Amino acid sequence: MTDNLYDLFRSRFPADRSRPFIEVPDGVTISFAELEAASARYAHALVAAGVKPGDRVAVQVDKSAEAVVLVLACLRSGAILLPLNTAYQAGELEYFLSDAAPAAVVCQPHRLAELEAVVATTGIGARVLTLGTAGDGSLPDTATGKADSFASAARGGDDIAAILYSSGTTGRPKGAMLSHTNLAANAGTLHKLWGFRPDDVLLHCLPIFHTHGLFVAINCVLMNGTGMIFCPKFDAEQAIGLFARATVFMGVPTFYTRFLASPNLTPEACGHIRLFISGSAPLLEETFNAFKDRTGHTILERYGMTEGGMFTSNPLDGDRRAGTVGFPLPDVSLRITGEDGRVLPQGEIGIIEVKGPNIFKGYWNMPEKTKAEFTDDGFFQSGDVGVVDERGYVSIVGRAKDLIISGGYNVYPKEIEDVIDRMDGVVESAVVGMPHPDFGEAGLAVVVTAPGGGGLTADGVLAGLKGRLANYKVPKQAVLVSELPRNAMGKVQKNVLRDRYAAEWKAKL
Ligand code: MLC
């Protein structure tokens, strides 16, 4: 056995392989036996497509049982998985594919022509494969008839298992490289910390192209060797109906606010769930309290990011405190530092830095950026501003980076401003995060138009962004102005904009 993560998961599969692993409501059910066999066949199909260990396989597919099989097939074949949000548009994909230069790109059949065109533009020469759900995908076609067993490619612990792109406040998105050991360490820690039991069933409603749905949720289930109910999309009513058959639920705060909006969220409906977990965005104290009042359940909030999975968690047994993200995980060292890099005493506010076996190996093709984000003694500088209280609970109190977290997705204003600034009639722009009842935060674009403006309207700005950026990045509102407020250093005062447009924003929601 090597350090291939698949082998670890396989060692945790139940002795009775006929037990269900994935059940899609009104869809397929896949047992562990089928998972093993199908991921072997898909791994053979990847090899047949020319994929070698260490090659990247970009995957932009809808959430399905087959998609999970493909994820495991990538691990088994030693390929590096590059999951891509299905909302990404051609321009965004072009960058990821040029940067990561995958050997193969897997997409839904209906996007084949589009992805082929993107691949042609990049000149990377990748094979474009399709993943159908009803016999209409080239990958399942190639897999048909292949052997049901596959010897996992030998992988060392530091070999990269996945690259996940995260954007930034400046420059290009960065591909965070996560090793087999990074993922194994975090999965093992969370599985233990959250007390997974032999009878647990996870209700999975998250997308599977980001850390939360992919590595936190699925990997805990794989470590537990039990099953999950796998909903292709989040639907609050459907999820509430399924609580009766599940024991663990993981979601972003928007899921919880949508549950609270339903009269069907009752203590009885939640009676079978032993653990509700929230993450990816700050859980408002108001939501935490309302959920407790309505259901009797105390949501467990945890904190992490793409660059290492989870860093902290409120306790399973013990006080789960609203407004905090709990304690550093047992194998994570966490410290707070000041602007000069000095480690601050408990109670002082500063940048959160973390170190542990789960922290990523660096950014793909960006040694300088990697170096800049780690301290000399190996701590990753998260860019989040936090504080540790006298009991050791960590709270996130702000962000050192200009970032909007909308419905659990990170949205970087700079990326949107760059697209707006290239529009005809635009001089410059600023995108700010505003409070949003459903998504927690959402973007407002404040756009300075050229004299005359060329007929540009606020709606025109928003329409111009659609199709160029993933839909969740498109600001919900825009205003046209003649100038932006700046401080003495010439920096746009985003806090002034947030205050100035607060009433107008709220009125238009
Ligand atoms: C959808 N829309 C959003 C949005 N999601 N707008 C802002 N922010 C979002 N998150 C917009 C769409 O653009 C569309 O607008 C309209 O809402 C309806 O789209 P939809 O697809 O029908 O929305 P819905 O399915 O309701 O999606 C909402 C959601 C989804 C909350 C279910 O966003 C979601 O699953 N979020 C989870 C994100 C997540 O998994 N993050 C984990 C990152 S990992 P229009 O105008 O086009 O009609 C990470 C690390 C960690 O952060 O710690 O976990």
Coordinates of C-alpha atoms in Angstrom, one line a residue, residues 23-483:
E23 CA -28.3 7.3 -2.8
V24 CA -29.6 10.0 -5.1
P25 CA -33.2 10.7 -4.3
D26 CA -35.4 9.5 -7.2
G27 CA -32.2 8.4 -8.8
V28 CA -29.5 5.8 -8.6
T29 CA -28.1 4.0 -5.5
I30 CA -24.5 2.9 -5.6
S31 CA -23.1 0.3 -3.2
F32 CA -19.5 0.2 -2.1
A33 CA -19.1 -2.8 -4.4
E34 CA -20.3 -0.7 -7.3
L35 CA -18.2 2.2 -6.2
E36 CA -15.0 0.0 -6.3
A37 CA -15.9 -1.6 -9.6
A38 CA -17.0 1.6 -11.4
S39 CA -14.1 3.7 -10.2
A40 CA -11.8 0.9 -11.4
R41 CA -13.4 1.0 -14.8
Y42 CA -13.2 4.8 -14.9
A43 CA -9.6 4.7 -13.9
H44 CA -8.9 2.3 -16.8
A45 CA -10.8 4.7 -19.1
L46 CA -8.7 7.6 -17.9
V47 CA -5.5 5.6 -18.6
A48 CA -6.9 4.7 -22.0
A49 CA -7.4 8.4 -22.7
G50 CA -3.6 8.9 -22.0
V51 CA -3.8 10.1 -18.4
K52 CA -0.6 9.3 -16.5
P53 CA 0.1 9.7 -12.8
G54 CA 0.7 13.3 -12.0
D55 CA -1.3 14.5 -15.0
R56 CA -4.1 16.9 -14.2
V57 CA -7.7 16.0 -15.0
A58 CA -10.0 19.0 -15.1
V59 CA -13.6 18.1 -14.2
Q60 CA -16.5 20.4 -14.8
V61 CA -19.5 18.3 -14.3
D62 CA -22.9 18.3 -12.7
K63 CA -23.3 16.8 -9.3
S64 CA -24.0 13.1 -9.6
A65 CA -23.0 9.7 -8.4
E66 CA -20.9 9.3 -11.5
A67 CA -19.0 12.5 -10.7
V68 CA -18.0 10.9 -7.3
V69 CA -16.9 7.8 -9.1
L70 CA -14.8 9.9 -11.4
V71 CA -13.2 11.7 -8.4
L72 CA -12.1 8.3 -7.0
A73 CA -11.0 7.2 -10.4
C74 CA -8.6 10.2 -10.6
L75 CA -7.2 9.2 -7.2
R76 CA -6.8 5.6 -8.2
S77 CA -5.0 6.5 -11.5
G78 CA -2.7 8.9 -9.7
A79 CA -4.0 11.8 -11.6
I80 CA -4.4 15.2 -10.1
L81 CA -8.1 16.2 -9.8
L82 CA -8.9 19.8 -10.9
P83 CA -12.6 20.4 -10.0
L84 CA -14.2 23.3 -11.6
N85 CA -17.4 25.1 -10.6
T86 CA -20.1 24.4 -13.2
A87 CA -20.9 28.2 -13.2
Y88 CA -17.5 29.1 -14.7
Q89 CA -17.8 30.6 -18.1
A90 CA -15.5 30.2 -21.1
G91 CA -13.2 33.1 -20.2
E92 CA -12.7 31.8 -16.7
L93 CA -12.1 28.2 -17.9
E94 CA -9.5 29.4 -20.4
Y95 CA -7.3 30.7 -17.6
F96 CA -7.6 27.6 -15.4
L97 CA -6.9 25.2 -18.3
S98 CA -4.0 27.2 -19.6
D99 CA -2.5 27.4 -16.2
A100 CA -3.0 23.8 -15.1
A101 CA -2.5 22.3 -18.6
P102 CA -4.5 19.1 -17.9
A103 CA -4.1 16.0 -20.0
A104 CA -7.9 15.6 -20.0
V105 CA -10.9 17.7 -19.4
V106 CA -14.2 16.1 -18.5
C107 CA -17.5 18.0 -19.0
Q108 CA -21.2 17.3 -19.5
P109 CA -22.1 16.3 -23.0
H110 CA -24.1 19.5 -23.7
R111 CA -20.9 21.6 -23.1
L112 CA -18.6 19.5 -25.2
A113 CA -18.4 22.0 -28.1
E114 CA -17.8 24.9 -25.8
L115 CA -15.1 23.1 -23.8
E116 CA -13.4 21.9 -27.0
A117 CA -13.3 25.5 -28.2
V118 CA -11.7 26.6 -24.9
V119 CA -9.2 23.8 -25.1
A120 CA -8.3 24.8 -28.7
T121 CA -7.8 28.4 -27.6
T122 CA -5.4 27.4 -24.9
G123 CA -3.4 25.1 -27.2
I124 CA -2.8 22.6 -24.3
G125 CA -3.9 19.7 -26.5
A126 CA -6.1 18.1 -23.8
R127 CA -8.5 15.3 -24.6
V128 CA -12.1 16.5 -23.9
L129 CA -14.2 13.7 -22.5
T130 CA -17.8 13.7 -21.4
L131 CA -19.6 12.3 -18.4
G132 CA -23.1 11.4 -19.2
T133 CA -25.6 10.0 -16.8
A134 CA -27.6 7.9 -19.3
G135 CA -25.1 6.2 -21.5
D136 CA -24.3 9.4 -23.4
G137 CA -20.8 10.2 -22.2
S138 CA -17.5 9.2 -23.8
L139 CA -15.9 8.4 -20.5
P140 CA -18.5 5.9 -19.4
D141 CA -18.6 4.5 -22.9
T142 CA -14.8 3.9 -22.8
A143 CA -15.2 2.4 -19.2
T144 CA -17.8 -0.1 -20.3
G145 CA -16.2 -3.6 -20.5
K146 CA -13.0 -2.5 -18.7
A147 CA -11.9 -4.6 -15.6
D148 CA -13.6 -4.1 -12.3
S149 CA -10.3 -3.9 -10.5
F150 CA -7.5 -1.5 -10.8
A151 CA -4.2 -1.4 -8.8
S152 CA -3.9 2.1 -7.4
A153 CA -1.0 4.1 -8.8
A154 CA 1.8 4.3 -6.2
R155 CA 1.7 7.8 -4.7
G156 CA 3.8 9.3 -2.0
G157 CA 2.1 11.3 0.7
D158 CA 3.5 14.6 -0.7
D159 CA 2.3 13.8 -4.2
I160 CA -0.5 16.1 -5.3
A161 CA -4.1 14.7 -5.3
A162 CA -6.0 17.8 -6.3
I163 CA -5.6 21.4 -7.3
L164 CA -8.3 23.8 -6.3
Y165 CA -8.2 27.4 -7.6
S166 CA -8.8 30.3 -5.4
S167 CA -8.9 33.8 -6.7
G168 CA -7.1 36.6 -5.0
T169 CA -7.2 40.3 -4.3
T170 CA -4.6 40.9 -6.9
G171 CA -3.4 39.1 -9.9
R172 CA -4.4 35.7 -11.3
P173 CA -6.3 32.9 -9.4
K174 CA -3.9 30.5 -7.7
G175 CA -4.1 26.7 -7.8
A176 CA -3.8 25.4 -4.3
M177 CA -2.0 22.0 -4.4
L178 CA -3.4 19.5 -1.9
S179 CA -1.4 16.3 -1.4
H180 CA -2.7 12.8 -0.6
T181 CA -1.5 13.3 2.9
N182 CA -3.1 16.8 3.2
L183 CA -6.5 15.3 2.4
A184 CA -6.0 12.2 4.4
A185 CA -5.0 14.1 7.5
N186 CA -8.0 16.5 7.4
A187 CA -10.5 13.7 6.7
G188 CA -9.1 11.6 9.5
T189 CA -9.2 14.4 12.0
L190 CA -12.7 15.6 11.1
H191 CA -14.1 12.1 11.1
K192 CA -12.8 11.5 14.6
L193 CA -13.6 15.0 16.0
W194 CA -17.2 14.9 14.8
G195 CA -17.7 11.5 16.2
F196 CA -18.8 9.6 13.1
R197 CA -20.7 6.5 14.0
P198 CA -21.3 3.2 12.1
D199 CA -25.0 4.1 11.6
D200 CA -24.4 7.7 10.3
V201 CA -26.0 8.8 7.1
L202 CA -24.9 12.2 5.7
L203 CA -27.4 14.3 3.9
H204 CA -25.3 15.9 1.2
C205 CA -26.7 19.0 -0.6
L206 CA -23.5 21.0 -1.3
P207 CA -21.9 21.4 -4.7
I208 CA -18.9 19.0 -5.1
F209 CA -16.4 21.3 -6.8
H210 CA -15.2 23.1 -3.7
T211 CA -13.6 22.0 -0.4
H212 CA -16.8 21.9 1.7
G213 CA -18.9 19.5 -0.4
L214 CA -16.0 17.6 -1.9
F215 CA -13.3 17.1 0.8
V216 CA -15.1 17.8 4.0
A217 CA -18.4 16.1 3.4
I218 CA -17.5 13.2 1.1
N219 CA -14.2 12.4 2.7
C220 CA -15.7 12.1 6.1
V221 CA -18.3 9.7 4.7
L222 CA -15.6 7.7 2.9
M223 CA -13.5 7.6 6.2
N224 CA -16.6 6.3 7.9
G225 CA -17.4 3.7 5.3
T226 CA -21.1 4.6 5.5
G227 CA -23.6 6.1 3.1
M228 CA -24.9 9.4 2.1
I229 CA -28.1 10.8 0.6
F230 CA -26.8 12.8 -2.3
C231 CA -29.0 15.6 -3.6
P232 CA -28.0 17.1 -7.0
K233 CA -29.0 20.6 -5.8
F234 CA -29.9 22.2 -2.6
D235 CA -33.6 22.5 -2.1
A236 CA -34.6 23.5 1.5
E237 CA -38.0 21.7 1.4
Q238 CA -36.5 18.5 0.0
A239 CA -33.7 18.5 2.6
I240 CA -36.1 19.0 5.5
G241 CA -38.1 16.1 4.2
L242 CA -34.9 13.9 4.1
F243 CA -33.8 14.8 7.6
A244 CA -35.8 11.8 8.8
R245 CA -33.4 9.5 7.1
A246 CA -30.1 11.2 7.9
T247 CA -28.0 11.8 11.0
V248 CA -25.5 14.4 9.9
F249 CA -26.0 17.6 7.8
M250 CA -23.4 20.0 6.5
G251 CA -24.3 23.3 4.9
V252 CA -23.4 27.0 4.3
P253 CA -25.3 29.6 6.4
T254 CA -27.7 30.3 3.4
F255 CA -28.9 26.7 3.8
Y256 CA -29.8 27.4 7.4
T257 CA -31.6 30.7 6.7
R258 CA -33.6 29.0 4.0
F259 CA -34.5 26.2 6.4
L260 CA -35.7 28.9 8.9
A261 CA -37.9 30.4 6.2
S262 CA -39.9 27.1 6.0
P263 CA -42.8 26.3 8.4
N264 CA -41.8 22.7 8.0
L265 CA -38.6 23.2 10.0
T266 CA -39.8 21.7 13.3
P267 CA -38.1 19.8 16.2
E268 CA -39.9 16.7 14.9
A269 CA -38.5 17.1 11.3
C270 CA -35.0 17.4 12.7
G271 CA -35.3 14.7 15.4
H272 CA -33.2 12.1 13.5
I273 CA -30.3 14.4 12.9
R274 CA -27.5 14.2 15.5
L275 CA -25.3 17.0 14.1
F276 CA -25.8 20.1 12.0
I277 CA -22.6 21.7 10.8
S278 CA -22.1 25.1 9.2
G279 CA -19.2 26.6 7.4
S280 CA -17.8 28.4 4.3
A281 CA -19.2 31.8 5.5
P282 CA -19.9 33.4 8.8
L283 CA -23.0 32.1 10.6
L284 CA -24.9 35.0 12.0
E285 CA -25.6 34.7 15.7
E286 CA -29.2 35.5 14.8
T287 CA -29.3 32.4 12.6
F288 CA -27.6 30.2 15.2
N289 CA -30.1 31.3 17.9
A290 CA -33.1 31.1 15.7
F291 CA -32.2 27.5 14.6
K292 CA -31.7 26.5 18.3
D293 CA -35.0 28.0 19.3
R294 CA -36.9 26.4 16.5
T295 CA -35.3 22.9 16.5
G296 CA -33.5 22.5 19.7
H297 CA -30.3 21.9 17.7
T298 CA -27.1 23.8 18.3
I299 CA -25.3 24.3 15.0
L300 CA -21.6 23.4 15.0
E301 CA -19.7 26.1 13.2
R302 CA -16.2 25.3 11.9
Y303 CA -13.7 27.3 9.8
G304 CA -11.3 26.6 7.0
M305 CA -10.4 27.3 3.5
T306 CA -9.3 25.8 0.2
E307 CA -5.6 26.0 1.2
G308 CA -5.9 23.2 3.8
G309 CA -9.5 22.2 4.4
M310 CA -10.6 22.7 8.0
F311 CA -8.6 24.6 10.6
T312 CA -10.9 25.0 13.6
S313 CA -14.2 23.5 14.9
N314 CA -16.6 24.1 17.7
P315 CA -16.7 21.0 19.9
L316 CA -18.9 18.0 19.4
D317 CA -19.3 17.6 23.1
G318 CA -19.1 20.9 24.9
D319 CA -20.1 24.5 24.4
R320 CA -20.7 25.4 20.7
R321 CA -20.5 29.2 20.9
A322 CA -22.3 31.5 18.4
G323 CA -20.0 33.9 16.6
T324 CA -16.9 31.7 17.1
V325 CA -15.4 29.0 15.0
G326 CA -14.3 26.9 17.9
F327 CA -10.9 25.5 18.7
P328 CA -7.9 24.7 16.4
L329 CA -8.2 21.1 15.2
P330 CA -6.0 18.8 17.3
D331 CA -3.3 18.5 14.6
V332 CA -3.4 22.2 13.6
S333 CA -1.3 24.9 15.2
L334 CA -3.0 28.3 15.1
R335 CA -1.6 31.7 16.1
I336 CA -2.5 35.3 15.7
T337 CA 0.1 37.7 14.4
G338 CA 0.5 41.5 14.1
E339 CA 1.3 43.5 11.0
D340 CA 5.0 43.1 11.7
G341 CA 4.7 39.3 11.9
R342 CA 5.0 39.2 15.7
V343 CA 3.0 36.6 17.4
L344 CA 0.3 38.3 19.5
P345 CA -0.8 37.4 23.0
Q346 CA -4.2 35.8 23.5
G347 CA -7.0 38.3 23.2
E348 CA -5.3 40.5 20.6
I349 CA -6.7 40.8 17.1
G350 CA -4.5 40.0 14.2
I351 CA -3.9 37.7 11.2
I352 CA -4.7 34.0 11.6
E353 CA -1.8 31.8 10.7
V354 CA -2.0 28.0 10.6
K355 CA 0.3 25.0 10.3
G356 CA -0.5 21.3 10.1
P357 CA -0.5 18.2 8.0
N358 CA -3.5 19.4 6.1
I359 CA -2.0 22.7 4.9
F360 CA -1.4 22.7 1.2
K361 CA 1.8 22.3 -0.6
G362 CA 1.8 25.6 -2.3
Y363 CA 0.3 27.2 -5.4
W364 CA 0.7 25.5 -8.8
N365 CA 3.4 27.1 -10.8
M366 CA 3.7 30.0 -8.4
P367 CA 6.7 29.5 -6.1
E368 CA 7.0 33.2 -5.4
K369 CA 3.4 33.5 -4.3
T370 CA 3.7 30.4 -2.2
K371 CA 6.8 31.8 -0.5
A372 CA 5.0 35.0 0.2
E373 CA 2.1 33.3 1.9
F374 CA 4.1 31.2 4.3
T375 CA 6.2 32.4 7.2
D376 CA 9.8 31.3 7.5
D377 CA 8.7 28.8 10.2
G378 CA 6.1 27.2 7.9
F379 CA 2.8 28.9 8.9
F380 CA 0.3 29.7 6.2
Q381 CA -1.0 33.3 6.5
S382 CA -4.7 32.9 6.0
G383 CA -5.5 36.6 5.4
D384 CA -8.4 36.3 7.9
V385 CA -8.4 38.6 10.9
G386 CA -9.2 36.8 14.2
V387 CA -8.8 36.6 17.9
V388 CA -8.6 33.8 20.4
D389 CA -10.5 34.2 23.7
E390 CA -9.4 33.1 27.2
R391 CA -11.1 29.7 26.7
G392 CA -9.3 29.1 23.4
Y393 CA -12.2 29.8 21.1
V394 CA -11.3 31.4 17.8
S395 CA -13.4 34.2 16.3
I396 CA -13.1 35.6 12.8
V397 CA -13.5 39.4 13.1
G398 CA -12.6 40.6 9.7
R399 CA -10.6 40.0 6.5
A400 CA -7.3 41.5 5.6
K401 CA -8.2 40.9 1.9
D402 CA -10.9 42.5 -0.1
L403 CA -13.3 39.6 -0.4
I404 CA -17.1 39.1 -0.5
I405 CA -18.4 35.7 0.8
S406 CA -21.7 35.2 -1.0
G407 CA -23.8 32.2 -0.2
G408 CA -20.6 30.4 0.8
Y409 CA -18.7 31.3 -2.4
N410 CA -15.7 33.6 -2.3
V411 CA -16.0 36.5 -4.7
Y412 CA -13.1 38.8 -5.3
P413 CA -14.1 42.4 -6.1
K414 CA -10.9 42.9 -8.1
E415 CA -11.8 40.3 -10.6
I416 CA -15.3 41.8 -11.2
E417 CA -13.9 45.4 -11.3
D418 CA -11.4 44.3 -14.0
V419 CA -14.2 43.1 -16.2
I420 CA -16.4 46.2 -15.6
D421 CA -13.4 48.6 -16.2
R422 CA -13.0 47.1 -19.7
M423 CA -16.6 48.0 -20.7
D424 CA -17.2 50.9 -23.1
G425 CA -18.0 54.1 -21.3
V426 CA -16.5 53.0 -17.9
V427 CA -13.8 55.0 -16.3
E428 CA -13.4 52.8 -13.2
S429 CA -15.4 50.9 -10.7
A430 CA -15.5 49.5 -7.2
V431 CA -17.4 46.4 -6.1
V432 CA -18.4 46.2 -2.4
G433 CA -20.0 43.5 -0.3
M434 CA -23.4 44.5 1.1
P435 CA -25.6 42.6 3.6
H436 CA -28.0 40.2 1.8
P437 CA -30.8 38.3 3.5
D438 CA -30.3 35.1 1.5
F439 CA -26.6 35.0 0.6
G440 CA -25.3 36.8 3.7
E441 CA -23.3 39.2 1.5
A442 CA -23.7 40.1 -2.1
G443 CA -22.0 42.5 -4.5
L444 CA -22.9 46.1 -5.3
A445 CA -21.0 47.6 -8.3
V446 CA -20.3 51.3 -8.1
V447 CA -19.3 52.4 -11.6
V448 CA -17.8 55.7 -12.7
T449 CA -18.9 56.4 -16.3
A450 CA -17.1 58.6 -18.8
P451 CA -18.7 62.0 -19.6
G452 CA -21.7 61.2 -21.7
G453 CA -21.4 57.5 -20.6
G454 CA -22.1 56.1 -24.0
G455 CA -25.6 55.2 -23.0
L456 CA -24.4 52.8 -20.4
T457 CA -27.0 51.9 -17.7
A458 CA -26.7 50.2 -14.4
D459 CA -28.6 47.2 -15.7
G460 CA -26.4 47.2 -18.8
V461 CA -23.3 46.8 -16.5
L462 CA -24.9 43.8 -14.9
A463 CA -26.0 42.3 -18.2
G464 CA -22.5 42.8 -19.5
L465 CA -21.1 40.7 -16.7
K466 CA -23.4 37.8 -17.2
G467 CA -21.8 35.3 -19.6
R468 CA -18.4 36.6 -18.8
L469 CA -18.3 35.6 -15.1
A470 CA -19.8 32.8 -13.1
N471 CA -23.3 33.9 -12.3
Y472 CA -22.8 34.0 -8.5
K473 CA -20.0 36.6 -9.0
V474 CA -22.3 39.0 -10.8
P475 CA -23.2 41.9 -8.4
K476 CA -26.9 42.0 -7.5
Q477 CA -27.1 45.8 -8.1
A478 CA -25.1 48.5 -9.8
V479 CA -25.1 52.3 -9.5
L480 CA -23.5 54.8 -11.9
V481 CA -21.6 57.7 -10.3
S482 CA -19.3 60.5 -11.4
E483 CA -16.4 59.6 -9.0

